[in-house]
């Protein structure tokens, strides 16, 4: 998880000591000096992943603090803090919903074990919730992360577009996943019971597929679509002949009752002006437009995106030892400009999870971001600075067009990266990747990496 840990302790010395121990372990911290301040933060900061709550707050001495938190509808995982384990309030706190307790003063080991274990359970529960939520369910418009004003505006416009059957153009840079938004809009539209039919316009770049064959295939799909939604992904990749051919198909009677959607990586108005995109096709498909803001303009959405993506990756990979992202790494993620947006964020998190020793992802698990940052800082620095940067490990997780690599390609790059990082030591590489030596040798040969090993 990526959210902070709340320390709600009245005693300033104890509060500071707990904070220092958790900060040293890589957690992000916010604190509260009173019961009412803790309640306010828990109500307002829904990103708090866990709270350490003292039962000895003078401003709420006459009430059961944990019960008050639960009565307010706050489900945050809680650890009760006491000075005496025989305190009757502790029994009531555990009965009211505290997940664990700590006796103060607590040792760093006891504190980290309690916090780490509870965060691990919270993560597992969150992954189970995602699994149940995603089982047979298409993403909904309201499922998009929208803490930023830009995304809130987009979600409002998307809801309106769902009720309007006019052709829709979704504009989004590489990696913003416009097809997800288009599918979500279809899911809430009047024709939601009909199929959502995606069409890849980048397929026209395949030298083995003729323009005539592609247009014939599209004609058949439009004829069979009836009242379905047909989504032309990357429509700006069509050449002028294909644009004109597609426009003729869309104007034909067979396409009269379909809901048309398309995506482009940038506004098509400039392309129309310079003559590289058909004015007729643009006017036909862009009767309504939505633009997905890139991540660099909506940084306040990144923490929750990281949380969701990380939970999904952990569910897919079974890497239960990872419990979250350390504060310094979170700051690094927030500073990056994400030229490939959501796809790049997902790829880097996937790589970090596979190579990290855990339990928290640290800055060293994102060497590409560190390298980019250092190259910016030392751009005019001495030559040895640049040489040092050249030794930073890197991993290409996206292809040249900004699309995520296949699992096989990513596995090959991970093995290459591990061989480089651990100087070709087969035993160490196999241990880090959690595979047998014989499996590693087989994959080295399969991916033509046999020249890399320097010894076992």
mmCIF file of C-alpha atoms in Angstrom, residues 3-7 18-20 22-23 26-32 327:
data_model
loop_
_atom_site.group_PDB
_atom_site.id
_atom_site.type_symbol
_atom_site.label_atom_id
_atom_site.label_comp_id
_atom_site.label_asym_id
_atom_site.label_seq_id
_atom_site.Cartn_x
_atom_site.Cartn_y
_atom_site.Cartn_z
ATOM 1 C CA UNK A 3 -0.764 5.571 2.033
ATOM 2 C CA UNK A 4 0.702 6.987 5.249
ATOM 3 C CA UNK A 5 0.551 5.590 8.770
ATOM 4 C CA UNK A 6 -1.231 7.771 11.335
ATOM 5 C CA UNK A 7 0.253 8.040 14.824
ATOM 6 C CA UNK A 18 7.164 6.016 17.170
ATOM 7 C CA UNK A 19 7.451 8.314 14.163
ATOM 8 C CA UNK A 20 11.239 8.045 14.068
ATOM 9 C CA UNK A 22 8.587 3.997 11.369
ATOM 10 C CA UNK A 23 10.327 6.626 9.246
ATOM 11 C CA UNK A 26 10.566 3.595 5.177
ATOM 12 C CA UNK A 27 6.958 4.409 6.080
ATOM 13 C CA UNK A 28 5.293 7.778 5.515
ATOM 14 C CA UNK A 29 3.919 9.330 8.686
ATOM 15 C CA UNK A 30 1.249 11.801 9.726
ATOM 16 C CA UNK A 31 0.500 12.419 13.392
ATOM 17 C CA UNK A 32 -2.224 13.689 15.691
ATOM 18 C CA UNK A 327 8.039 7.311 1.302
#
